[in-house]
mmCIF file of C-alpha atoms in Angstrom:
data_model
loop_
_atom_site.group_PDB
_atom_site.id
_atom_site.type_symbol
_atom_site.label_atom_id
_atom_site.label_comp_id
_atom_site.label_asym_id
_atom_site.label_seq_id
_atom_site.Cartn_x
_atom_site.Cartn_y
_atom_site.Cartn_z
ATOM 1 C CA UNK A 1 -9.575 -32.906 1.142
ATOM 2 C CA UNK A 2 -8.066 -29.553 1.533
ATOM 3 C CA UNK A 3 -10.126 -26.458 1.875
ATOM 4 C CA UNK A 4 -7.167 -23.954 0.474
ATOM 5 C CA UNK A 5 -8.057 -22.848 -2.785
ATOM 6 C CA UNK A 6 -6.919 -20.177 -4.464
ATOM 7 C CA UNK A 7 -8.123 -19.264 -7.861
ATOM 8 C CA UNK A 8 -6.867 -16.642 -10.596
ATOM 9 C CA UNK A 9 -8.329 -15.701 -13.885
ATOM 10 C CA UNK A 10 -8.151 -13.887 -16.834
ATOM 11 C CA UNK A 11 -10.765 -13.305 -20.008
ATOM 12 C CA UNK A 12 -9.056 -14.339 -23.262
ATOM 13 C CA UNK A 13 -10.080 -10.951 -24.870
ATOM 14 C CA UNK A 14 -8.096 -8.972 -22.939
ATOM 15 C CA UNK A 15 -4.501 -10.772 -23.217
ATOM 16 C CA UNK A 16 -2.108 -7.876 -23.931
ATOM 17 C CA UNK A 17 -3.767 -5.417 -22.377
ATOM 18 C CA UNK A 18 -1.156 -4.617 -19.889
ATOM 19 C CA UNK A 19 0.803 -3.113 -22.893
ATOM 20 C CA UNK A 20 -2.246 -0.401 -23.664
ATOM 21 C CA UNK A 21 -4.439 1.684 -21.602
ATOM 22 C CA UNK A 22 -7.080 0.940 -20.008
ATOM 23 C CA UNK A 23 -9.074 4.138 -21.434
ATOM 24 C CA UNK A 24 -8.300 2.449 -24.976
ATOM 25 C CA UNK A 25 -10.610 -0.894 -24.192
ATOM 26 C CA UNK A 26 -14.028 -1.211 -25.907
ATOM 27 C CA UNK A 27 -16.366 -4.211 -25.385
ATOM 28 C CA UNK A 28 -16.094 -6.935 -28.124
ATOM 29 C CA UNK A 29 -18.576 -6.000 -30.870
ATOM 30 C CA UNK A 30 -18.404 -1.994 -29.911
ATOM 31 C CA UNK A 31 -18.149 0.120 -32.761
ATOM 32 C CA UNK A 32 -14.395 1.939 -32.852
ATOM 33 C CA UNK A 33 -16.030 4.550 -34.746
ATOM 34 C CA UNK A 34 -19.192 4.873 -32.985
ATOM 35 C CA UNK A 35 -20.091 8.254 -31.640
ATOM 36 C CA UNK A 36 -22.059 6.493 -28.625
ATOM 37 C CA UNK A 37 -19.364 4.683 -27.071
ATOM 38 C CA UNK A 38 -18.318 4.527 -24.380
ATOM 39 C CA UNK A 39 -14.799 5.093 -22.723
ATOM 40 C CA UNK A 40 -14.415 2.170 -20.356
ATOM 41 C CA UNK A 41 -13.002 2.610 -17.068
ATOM 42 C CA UNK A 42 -11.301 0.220 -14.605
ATOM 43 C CA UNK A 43 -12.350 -1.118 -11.400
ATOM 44 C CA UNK A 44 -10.978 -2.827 -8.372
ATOM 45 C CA UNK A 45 -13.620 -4.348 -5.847
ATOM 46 C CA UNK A 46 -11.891 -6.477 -2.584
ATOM 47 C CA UNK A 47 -14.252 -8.806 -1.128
ATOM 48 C CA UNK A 48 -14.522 -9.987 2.765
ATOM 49 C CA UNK A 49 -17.127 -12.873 4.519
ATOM 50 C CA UNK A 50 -17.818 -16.217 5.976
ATOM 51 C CA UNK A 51 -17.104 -18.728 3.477
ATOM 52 C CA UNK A 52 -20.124 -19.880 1.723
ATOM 53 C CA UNK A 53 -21.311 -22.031 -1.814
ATOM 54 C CA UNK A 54 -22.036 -19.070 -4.472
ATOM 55 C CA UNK A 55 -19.785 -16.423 -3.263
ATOM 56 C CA UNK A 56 -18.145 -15.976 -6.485
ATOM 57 C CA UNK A 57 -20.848 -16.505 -8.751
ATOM 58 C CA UNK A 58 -22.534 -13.533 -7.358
ATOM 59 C CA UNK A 59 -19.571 -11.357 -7.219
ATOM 60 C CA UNK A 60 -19.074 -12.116 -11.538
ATOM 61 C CA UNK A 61 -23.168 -11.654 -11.336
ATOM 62 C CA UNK A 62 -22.678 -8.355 -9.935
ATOM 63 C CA UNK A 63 -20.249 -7.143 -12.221
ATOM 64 C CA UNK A 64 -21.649 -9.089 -15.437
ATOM 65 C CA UNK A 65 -25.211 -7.670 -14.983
ATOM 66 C CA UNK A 66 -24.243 -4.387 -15.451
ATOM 67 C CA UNK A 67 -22.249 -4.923 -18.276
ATOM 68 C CA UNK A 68 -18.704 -5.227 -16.668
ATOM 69 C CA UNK A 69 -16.237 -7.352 -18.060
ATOM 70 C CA UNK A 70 -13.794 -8.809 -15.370
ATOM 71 C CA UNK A 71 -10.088 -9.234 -16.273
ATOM 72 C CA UNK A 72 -8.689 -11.189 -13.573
ATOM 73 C CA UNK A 73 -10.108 -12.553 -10.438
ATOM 74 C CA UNK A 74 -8.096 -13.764 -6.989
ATOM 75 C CA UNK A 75 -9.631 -15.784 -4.569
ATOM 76 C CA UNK A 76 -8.236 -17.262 -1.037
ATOM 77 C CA UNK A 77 -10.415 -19.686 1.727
ATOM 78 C CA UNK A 78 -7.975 -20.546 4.181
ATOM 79 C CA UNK A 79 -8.351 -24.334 5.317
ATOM 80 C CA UNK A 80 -10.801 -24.854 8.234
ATOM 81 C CA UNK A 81 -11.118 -21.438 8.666
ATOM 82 C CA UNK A 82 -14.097 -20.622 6.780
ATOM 83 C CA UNK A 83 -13.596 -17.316 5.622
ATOM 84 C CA UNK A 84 -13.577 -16.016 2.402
ATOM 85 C CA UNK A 85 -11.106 -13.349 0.495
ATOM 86 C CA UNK A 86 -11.292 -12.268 -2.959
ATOM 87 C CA UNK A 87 -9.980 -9.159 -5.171
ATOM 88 C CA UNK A 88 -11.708 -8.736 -8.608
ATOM 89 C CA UNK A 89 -10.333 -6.091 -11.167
ATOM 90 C CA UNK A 90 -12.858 -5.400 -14.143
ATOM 91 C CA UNK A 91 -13.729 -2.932 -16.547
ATOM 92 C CA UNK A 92 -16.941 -1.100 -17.164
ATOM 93 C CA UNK A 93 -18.862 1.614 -18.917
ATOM 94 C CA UNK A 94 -19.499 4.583 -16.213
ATOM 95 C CA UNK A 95 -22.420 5.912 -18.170
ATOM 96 C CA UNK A 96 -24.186 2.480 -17.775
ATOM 97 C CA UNK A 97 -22.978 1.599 -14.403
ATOM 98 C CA UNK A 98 -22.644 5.228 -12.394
ATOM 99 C CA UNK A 99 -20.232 5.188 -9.424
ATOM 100 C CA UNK A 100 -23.209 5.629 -6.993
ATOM 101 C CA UNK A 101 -24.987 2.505 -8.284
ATOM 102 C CA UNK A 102 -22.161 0.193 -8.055
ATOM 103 C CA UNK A 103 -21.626 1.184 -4.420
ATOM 104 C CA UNK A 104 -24.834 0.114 -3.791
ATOM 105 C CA UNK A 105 -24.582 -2.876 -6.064
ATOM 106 C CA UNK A 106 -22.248 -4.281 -4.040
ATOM 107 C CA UNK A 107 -22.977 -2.778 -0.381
ATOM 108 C CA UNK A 108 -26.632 -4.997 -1.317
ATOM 109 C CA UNK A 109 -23.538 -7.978 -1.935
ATOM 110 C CA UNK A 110 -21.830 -7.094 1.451
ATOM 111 C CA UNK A 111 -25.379 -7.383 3.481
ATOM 112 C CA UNK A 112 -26.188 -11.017 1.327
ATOM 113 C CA UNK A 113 -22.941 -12.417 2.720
ATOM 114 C CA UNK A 114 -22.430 -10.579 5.815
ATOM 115 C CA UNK A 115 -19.119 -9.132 4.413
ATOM 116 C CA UNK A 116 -16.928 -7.772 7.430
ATOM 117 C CA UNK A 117 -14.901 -6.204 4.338
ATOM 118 C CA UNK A 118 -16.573 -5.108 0.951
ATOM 119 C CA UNK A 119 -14.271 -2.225 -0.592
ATOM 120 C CA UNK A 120 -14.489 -0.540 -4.614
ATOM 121 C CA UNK A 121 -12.051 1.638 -5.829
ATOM 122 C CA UNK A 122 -12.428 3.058 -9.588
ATOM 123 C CA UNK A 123 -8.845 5.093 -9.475
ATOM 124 C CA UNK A 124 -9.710 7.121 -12.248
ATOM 125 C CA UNK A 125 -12.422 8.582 -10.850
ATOM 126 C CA UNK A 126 -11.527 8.277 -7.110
ATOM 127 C CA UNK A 127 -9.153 11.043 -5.281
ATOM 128 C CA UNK A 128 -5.945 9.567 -4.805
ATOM 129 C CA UNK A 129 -4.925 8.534 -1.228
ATOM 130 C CA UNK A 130 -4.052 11.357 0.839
ATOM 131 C CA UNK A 131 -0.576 10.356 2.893
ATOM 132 C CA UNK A 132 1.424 12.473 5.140
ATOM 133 C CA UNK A 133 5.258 10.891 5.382
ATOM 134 C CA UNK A 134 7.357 10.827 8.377
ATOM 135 C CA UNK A 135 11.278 10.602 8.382
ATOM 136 C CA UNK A 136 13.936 11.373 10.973
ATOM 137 C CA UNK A 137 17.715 12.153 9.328
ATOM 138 C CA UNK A 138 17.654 9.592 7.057
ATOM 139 C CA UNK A 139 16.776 10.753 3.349
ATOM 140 C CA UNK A 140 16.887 7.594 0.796
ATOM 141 C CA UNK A 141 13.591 6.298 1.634
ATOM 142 C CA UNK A 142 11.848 9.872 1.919
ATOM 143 C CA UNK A 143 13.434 10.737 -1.305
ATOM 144 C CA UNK A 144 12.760 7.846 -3.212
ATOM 145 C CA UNK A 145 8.647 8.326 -2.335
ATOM 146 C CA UNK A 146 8.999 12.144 -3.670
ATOM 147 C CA UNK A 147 10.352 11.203 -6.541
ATOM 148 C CA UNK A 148 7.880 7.855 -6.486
ATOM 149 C CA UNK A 149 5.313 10.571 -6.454
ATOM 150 C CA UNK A 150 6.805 12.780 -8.598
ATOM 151 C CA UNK A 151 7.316 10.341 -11.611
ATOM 152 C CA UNK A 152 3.578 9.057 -11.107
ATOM 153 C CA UNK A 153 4.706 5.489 -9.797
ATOM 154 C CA UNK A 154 2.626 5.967 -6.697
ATOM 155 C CA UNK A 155 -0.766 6.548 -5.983
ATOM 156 C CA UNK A 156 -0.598 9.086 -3.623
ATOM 157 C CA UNK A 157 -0.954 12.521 -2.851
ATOM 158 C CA UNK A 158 1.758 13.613 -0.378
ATOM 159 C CA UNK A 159 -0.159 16.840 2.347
ATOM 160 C CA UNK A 160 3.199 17.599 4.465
ATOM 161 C CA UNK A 161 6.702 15.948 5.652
ATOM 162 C CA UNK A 162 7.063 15.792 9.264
ATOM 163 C CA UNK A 163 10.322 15.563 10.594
ATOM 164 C CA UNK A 164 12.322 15.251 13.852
ATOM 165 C CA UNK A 165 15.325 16.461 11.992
ATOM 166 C CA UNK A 166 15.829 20.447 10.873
ATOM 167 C CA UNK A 167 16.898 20.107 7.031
ATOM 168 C CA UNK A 168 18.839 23.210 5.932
ATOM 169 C CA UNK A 169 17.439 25.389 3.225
ATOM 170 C CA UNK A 170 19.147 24.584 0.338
ATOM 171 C CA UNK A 171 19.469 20.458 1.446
ATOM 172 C CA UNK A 172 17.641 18.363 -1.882
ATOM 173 C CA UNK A 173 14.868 17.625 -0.084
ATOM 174 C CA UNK A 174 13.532 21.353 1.058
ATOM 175 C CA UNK A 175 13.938 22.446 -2.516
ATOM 176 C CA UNK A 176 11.883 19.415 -3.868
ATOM 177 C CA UNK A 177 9.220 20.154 -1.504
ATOM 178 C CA UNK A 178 9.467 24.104 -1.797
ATOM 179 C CA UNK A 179 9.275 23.321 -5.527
ATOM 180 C CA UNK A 180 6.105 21.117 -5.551
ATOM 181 C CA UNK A 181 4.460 23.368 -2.675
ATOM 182 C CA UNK A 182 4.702 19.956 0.103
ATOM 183 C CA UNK A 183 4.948 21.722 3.459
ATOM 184 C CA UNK A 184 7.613 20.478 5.550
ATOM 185 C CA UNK A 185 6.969 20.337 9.086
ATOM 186 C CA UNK A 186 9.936 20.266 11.732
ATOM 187 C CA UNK A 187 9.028 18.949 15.111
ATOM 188 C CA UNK A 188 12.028 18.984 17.440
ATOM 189 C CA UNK A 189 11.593 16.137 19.572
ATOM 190 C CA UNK A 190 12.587 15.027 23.130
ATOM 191 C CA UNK A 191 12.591 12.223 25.260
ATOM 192 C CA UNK A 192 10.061 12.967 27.381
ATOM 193 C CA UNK A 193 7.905 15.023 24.173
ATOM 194 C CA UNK A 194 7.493 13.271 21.411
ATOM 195 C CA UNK A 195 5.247 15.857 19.858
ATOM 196 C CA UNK A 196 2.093 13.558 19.066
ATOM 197 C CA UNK A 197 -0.078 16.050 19.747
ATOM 198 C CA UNK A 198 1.285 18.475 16.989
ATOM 199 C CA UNK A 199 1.720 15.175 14.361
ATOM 200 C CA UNK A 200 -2.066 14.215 14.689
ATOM 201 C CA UNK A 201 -2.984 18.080 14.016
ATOM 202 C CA UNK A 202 -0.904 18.333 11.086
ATOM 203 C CA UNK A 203 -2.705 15.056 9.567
ATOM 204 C CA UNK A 204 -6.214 14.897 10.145
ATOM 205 C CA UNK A 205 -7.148 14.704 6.639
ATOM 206 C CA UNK A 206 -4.662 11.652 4.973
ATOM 207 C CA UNK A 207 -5.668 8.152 4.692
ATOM 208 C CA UNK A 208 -2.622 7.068 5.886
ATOM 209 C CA UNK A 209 1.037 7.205 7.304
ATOM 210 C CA UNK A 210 4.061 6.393 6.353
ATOM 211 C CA UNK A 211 7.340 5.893 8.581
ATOM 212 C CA UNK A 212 9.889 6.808 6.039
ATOM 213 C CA UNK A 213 12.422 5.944 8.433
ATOM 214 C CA UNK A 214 11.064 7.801 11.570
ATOM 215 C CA UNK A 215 13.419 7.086 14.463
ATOM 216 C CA UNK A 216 10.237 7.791 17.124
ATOM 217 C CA UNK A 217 8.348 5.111 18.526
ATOM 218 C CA UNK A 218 4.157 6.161 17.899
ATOM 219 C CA UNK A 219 2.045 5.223 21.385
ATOM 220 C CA UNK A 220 -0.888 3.245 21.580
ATOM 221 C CA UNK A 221 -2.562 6.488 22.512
ATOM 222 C CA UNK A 222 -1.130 7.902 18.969
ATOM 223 C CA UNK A 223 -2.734 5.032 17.287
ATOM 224 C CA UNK A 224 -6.060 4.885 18.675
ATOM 225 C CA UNK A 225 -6.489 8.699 18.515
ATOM 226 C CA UNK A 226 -5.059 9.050 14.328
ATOM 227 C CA UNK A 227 -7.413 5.596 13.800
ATOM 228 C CA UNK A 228 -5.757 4.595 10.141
ATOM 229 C CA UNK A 229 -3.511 3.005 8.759
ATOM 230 C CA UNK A 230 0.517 3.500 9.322
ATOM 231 C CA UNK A 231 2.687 1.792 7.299
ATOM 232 C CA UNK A 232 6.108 1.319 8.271
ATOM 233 C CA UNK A 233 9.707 0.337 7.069
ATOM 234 C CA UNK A 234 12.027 -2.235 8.969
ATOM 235 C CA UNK A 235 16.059 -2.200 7.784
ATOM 236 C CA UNK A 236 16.052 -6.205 8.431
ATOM 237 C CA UNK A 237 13.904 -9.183 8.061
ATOM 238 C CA UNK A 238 11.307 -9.180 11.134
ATOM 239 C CA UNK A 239 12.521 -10.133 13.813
ATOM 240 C CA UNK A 240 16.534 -8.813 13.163
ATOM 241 C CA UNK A 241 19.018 -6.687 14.330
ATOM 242 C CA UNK A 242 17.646 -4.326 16.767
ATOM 243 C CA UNK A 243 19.167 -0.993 18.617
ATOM 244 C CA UNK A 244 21.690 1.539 17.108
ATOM 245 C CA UNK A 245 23.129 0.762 13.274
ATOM 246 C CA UNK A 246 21.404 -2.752 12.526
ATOM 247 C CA UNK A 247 23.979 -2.525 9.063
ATOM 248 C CA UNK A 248 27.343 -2.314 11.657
ATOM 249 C CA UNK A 249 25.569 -5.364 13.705
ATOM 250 C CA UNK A 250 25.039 -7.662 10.536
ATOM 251 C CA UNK A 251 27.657 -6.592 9.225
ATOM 252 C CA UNK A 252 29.915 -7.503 12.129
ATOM 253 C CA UNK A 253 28.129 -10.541 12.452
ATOM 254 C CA UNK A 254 28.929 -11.792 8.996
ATOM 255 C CA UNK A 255 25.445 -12.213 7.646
ATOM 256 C CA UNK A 256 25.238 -13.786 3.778
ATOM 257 C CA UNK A 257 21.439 -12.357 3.641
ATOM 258 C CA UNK A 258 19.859 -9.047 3.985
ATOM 259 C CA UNK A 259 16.501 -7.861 4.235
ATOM 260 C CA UNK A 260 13.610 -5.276 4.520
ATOM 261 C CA UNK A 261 10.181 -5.581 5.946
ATOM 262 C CA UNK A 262 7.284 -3.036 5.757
ATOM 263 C CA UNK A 263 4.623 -3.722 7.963
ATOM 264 C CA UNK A 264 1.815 -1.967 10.474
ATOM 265 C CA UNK A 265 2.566 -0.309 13.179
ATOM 266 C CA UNK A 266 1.065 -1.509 16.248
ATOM 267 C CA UNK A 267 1.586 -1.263 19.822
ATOM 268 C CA UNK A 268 3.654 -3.778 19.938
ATOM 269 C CA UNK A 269 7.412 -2.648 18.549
ATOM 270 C CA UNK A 270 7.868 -4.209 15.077
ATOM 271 C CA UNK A 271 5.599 -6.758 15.900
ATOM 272 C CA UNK A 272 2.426 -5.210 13.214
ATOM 273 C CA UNK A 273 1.422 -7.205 10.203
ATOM 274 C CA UNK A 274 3.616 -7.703 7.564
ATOM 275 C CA UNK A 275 3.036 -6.475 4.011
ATOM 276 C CA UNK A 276 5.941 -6.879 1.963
ATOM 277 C CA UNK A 277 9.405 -8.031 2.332
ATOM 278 C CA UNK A 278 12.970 -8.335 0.175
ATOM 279 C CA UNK A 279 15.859 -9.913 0.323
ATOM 280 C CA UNK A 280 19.669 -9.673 -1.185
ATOM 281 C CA UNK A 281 22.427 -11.752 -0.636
ATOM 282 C CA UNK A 282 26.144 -10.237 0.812
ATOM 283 C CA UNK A 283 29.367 -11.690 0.783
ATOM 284 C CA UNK A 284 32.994 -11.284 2.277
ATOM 285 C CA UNK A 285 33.684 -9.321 -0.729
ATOM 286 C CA UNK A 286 30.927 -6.886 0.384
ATOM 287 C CA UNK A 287 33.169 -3.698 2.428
ATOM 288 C CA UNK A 288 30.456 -1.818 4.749
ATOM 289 C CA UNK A 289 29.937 0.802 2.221
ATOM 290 C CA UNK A 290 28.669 -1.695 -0.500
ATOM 291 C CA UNK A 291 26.607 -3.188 2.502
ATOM 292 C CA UNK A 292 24.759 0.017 3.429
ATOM 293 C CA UNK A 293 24.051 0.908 -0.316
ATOM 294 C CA UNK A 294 22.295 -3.153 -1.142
ATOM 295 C CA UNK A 295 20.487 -2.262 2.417
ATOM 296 C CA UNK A 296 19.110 1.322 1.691
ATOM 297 C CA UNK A 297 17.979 -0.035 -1.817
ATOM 298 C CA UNK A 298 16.009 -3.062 0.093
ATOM 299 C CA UNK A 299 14.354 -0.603 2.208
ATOM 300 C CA UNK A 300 13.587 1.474 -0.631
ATOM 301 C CA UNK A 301 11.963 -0.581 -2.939
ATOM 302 C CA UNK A 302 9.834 -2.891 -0.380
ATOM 303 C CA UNK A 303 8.435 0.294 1.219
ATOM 304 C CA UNK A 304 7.738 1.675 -1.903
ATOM 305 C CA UNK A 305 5.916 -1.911 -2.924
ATOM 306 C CA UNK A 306 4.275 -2.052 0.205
ATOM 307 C CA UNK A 307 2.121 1.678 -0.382
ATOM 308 C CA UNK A 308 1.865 0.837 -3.665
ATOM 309 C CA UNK A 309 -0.122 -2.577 -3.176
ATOM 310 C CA UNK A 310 -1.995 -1.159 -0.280
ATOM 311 C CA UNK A 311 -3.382 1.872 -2.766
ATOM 312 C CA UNK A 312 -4.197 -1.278 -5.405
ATOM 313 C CA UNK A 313 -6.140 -2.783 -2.544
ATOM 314 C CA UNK A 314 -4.052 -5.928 -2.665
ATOM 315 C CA UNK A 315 -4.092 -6.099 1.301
ATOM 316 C CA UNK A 316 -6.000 -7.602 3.307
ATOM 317 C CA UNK A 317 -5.717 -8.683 7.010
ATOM 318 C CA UNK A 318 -5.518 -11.873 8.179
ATOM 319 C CA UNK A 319 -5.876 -13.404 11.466
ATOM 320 C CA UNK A 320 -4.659 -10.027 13.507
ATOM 321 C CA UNK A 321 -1.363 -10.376 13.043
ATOM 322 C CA UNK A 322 -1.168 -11.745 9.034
ATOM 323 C CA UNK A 323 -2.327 -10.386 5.909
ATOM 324 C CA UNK A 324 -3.775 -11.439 2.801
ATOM 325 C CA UNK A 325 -1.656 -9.857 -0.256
ATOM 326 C CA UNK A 326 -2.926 -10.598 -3.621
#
C-alpha cells in the first residue's frame, strides 16, 4: 500500500469566495448588521514534522478551537519517507484569536510534533517581505517586478536595485525608481571584485533576493554571510544551454521547446532547488526575434510565479535539493 497521500479541501460555505474579499466573510449565523462583529481576517499556517497518526486532526483542532474556519487544506507524506508537509489557509476573528496567541498556539503544535518547520503568516497584518532585486543589463525581468510591485500583484516591498550596469538618467527604469523613491545602487564590477562586500551592506534588512537576471556568480562565502533566501531566474529548462546567448544556441540548434526555471541559488552553479518552471513551444516559423520575445516572457512570468508562491508560503524544501510547492 502506498504511503503518498496528498489531500486537499475546501468548506462548502465558502465556495465563491475567491470572487469577494476576504475582509467581506462573516461566520455562518453572524449578524450582517451586528455592531459586535467581527471583520475576519485570513491566515496561512505551513506545517513541517515526522510523520505521525493525528497530525492533521490537531492542526484543524488548533484552528477550530479558536474559532477559525479553514478554507482549504494541502497535505503531502512522501512514501517511506516519513515526513510530513502540510499548508492550511483559514480565516479567523483577530479580536478572539490575537496574533500573539496563535503564535503560541501553534509554536505549543511545533514542540507536540517536533516540527523542523512550523511557519504563520496573517498578510494583512504582517509587513510585507522586504526584497532587494539584482539585475545586470538586462531590463524585462527587472521591469516586469516594478511594475509587479507597482500594480499590487506581488507581495513585496522592493529597499534598492543593485546593478552591475550604469543606467542613464532618463532610461525607464531610473525614472520608475526616482518616481517611487527605490534607490538604485550601481556597483561596477570586475573580474577579480565582484563587490560582495558592498551588496551584503546595502541589504541587511530584506528577507530575500532576487537575481533579476544578474550576470555575477554569488560565492559560497556570499551565501553563508547574507544567510536567506535568493531566488533566481534560469533562461532554459535546468540543465540547458549554458555560456554566452543561450537564445542564439537553441536557436541554432533548432529546439521545438523553450523554457524558464527559477530556483535557489546555491553553491553549486544552477544546480539550487527548483521552484517553478514554464514552457512554450517554437517552430521553424519562429525568426530569432519572435524567439527572444516567447523567451523573455517565460522568464518573466515563472520568476514572477516563483516570488509570488514563496511570499504565499507555498514552498517548502524537500530532500536538499527538491521542494515541496503547494
Amino acid at each position: 500500500m502506498s504511503l503518498t497521500r496528498r489531500v486537499s479541501t475546501s468548506l462548502p460555505q465558502v465556495i465563491g469566495f475567491a470572487n469577494r474579499s476576504f475582509k467581506s466573510l462573516r461566520f455562518p449565523g453572524q449578524s450582517l448588521d451586528s455592531s459586535s462583529s467581527s471583520v475576519l481576517t485570513h491566515g496561512i499556517h505551513v506545517f513541517q514534522c515526522p510523520d505521525a497518526v493525528g497530525i492533521v486532526a490537531k492542526l484543524s483542532d488548533c484552528i477550530a478551537s479558536k474559532g477559525g474556519n479553514i478554507l482549504g487544506a494541502d497535505v503531502f507524506v512522501p512514501e517511506n519517507k516519513r515526513v510530513f508537509y502540510s499548508r492550511s489557509q483559514f480565516i479567523f476573528d483577530p479580536v478572539k484569536w490575537p496574533r500573539e496567541q496563535m503564535d503560541e498556539d501553534f509554536n505549543n503544535l511545533s514542540k507536540m510534533f517536533n516540527a523542523m518547520r512550523s511557519v504563520v503568516r496573517v498578510p494583512d497584518q504582517d509587513p510585507k517581505y522586504k526584497i532587494a532585486v539584482l539585475a545586470s543589463k538586462q531590463d524585462h525581468c527587472l521591469v516586469d517586478l516594478l511594475h509587479g510591485w507597482q500594480d499590487g500583484r506581488l507581495p513585496v516591498d522592493i529597499t534598492c536595485v543593485i546593478s552591475n550596469h550604469d543606467r542613464g538618467s532618463n532610461t525607464h527604469v531610473i525614472r520608475f525608481l526616482e518616481r517611487h523613491g527605490i534607490p538604485y545602487h550601481y556597483l561596477r564590477t570586475t573580474k577579480e571584485n565582484k563587490r560582495e562586500g558592498d551588496i551584503l551592506e546595502l541589504v541587511p534588512n530584506t528577507d530575500f533576493l532576487v537575481l533579476a537576471r544578474y550576470m555575477q556568480i554569488l560565492s559560497g562565502n556570499f551565501l553563508r554571510s547574507y544567510g536567506k533566501d535568493v531566488i533566481n531566474i534560469h533562461h532554459g529548462l535546468l540543465p540547458s544551454f549554458k555560456g554566452g546567448n543561450p537564445s542564439r544556441q537553441a536557436f541554432d540548434a533548432g529546439v521545438k521547446l523553450i523554457g524558464a526555471t527559477s530556483h535557489f541559488v546555491t553553491e553549486e552553479l544552477d544546480a539550487g532547488p527548483i521552484i517553478e518552471q514554464m514552457v512554450e513551444r517554437v517552430s521553424h516559423r519562429d525568426n530569432l526575434l519572435s524567439f527572444v520575445q516567447k523567451s523573455e516572457n517565460l522568464e518573466k512570468q515563472c520568476l514572477a510565479k516563483a516570488i509570488k508562491s514563496y511570499c504565499e508560503l507555498r514552498v517548502l524544501p524537500y530532500e536538499g535539493k527538491k521542494t515541496v510547492l503547494f
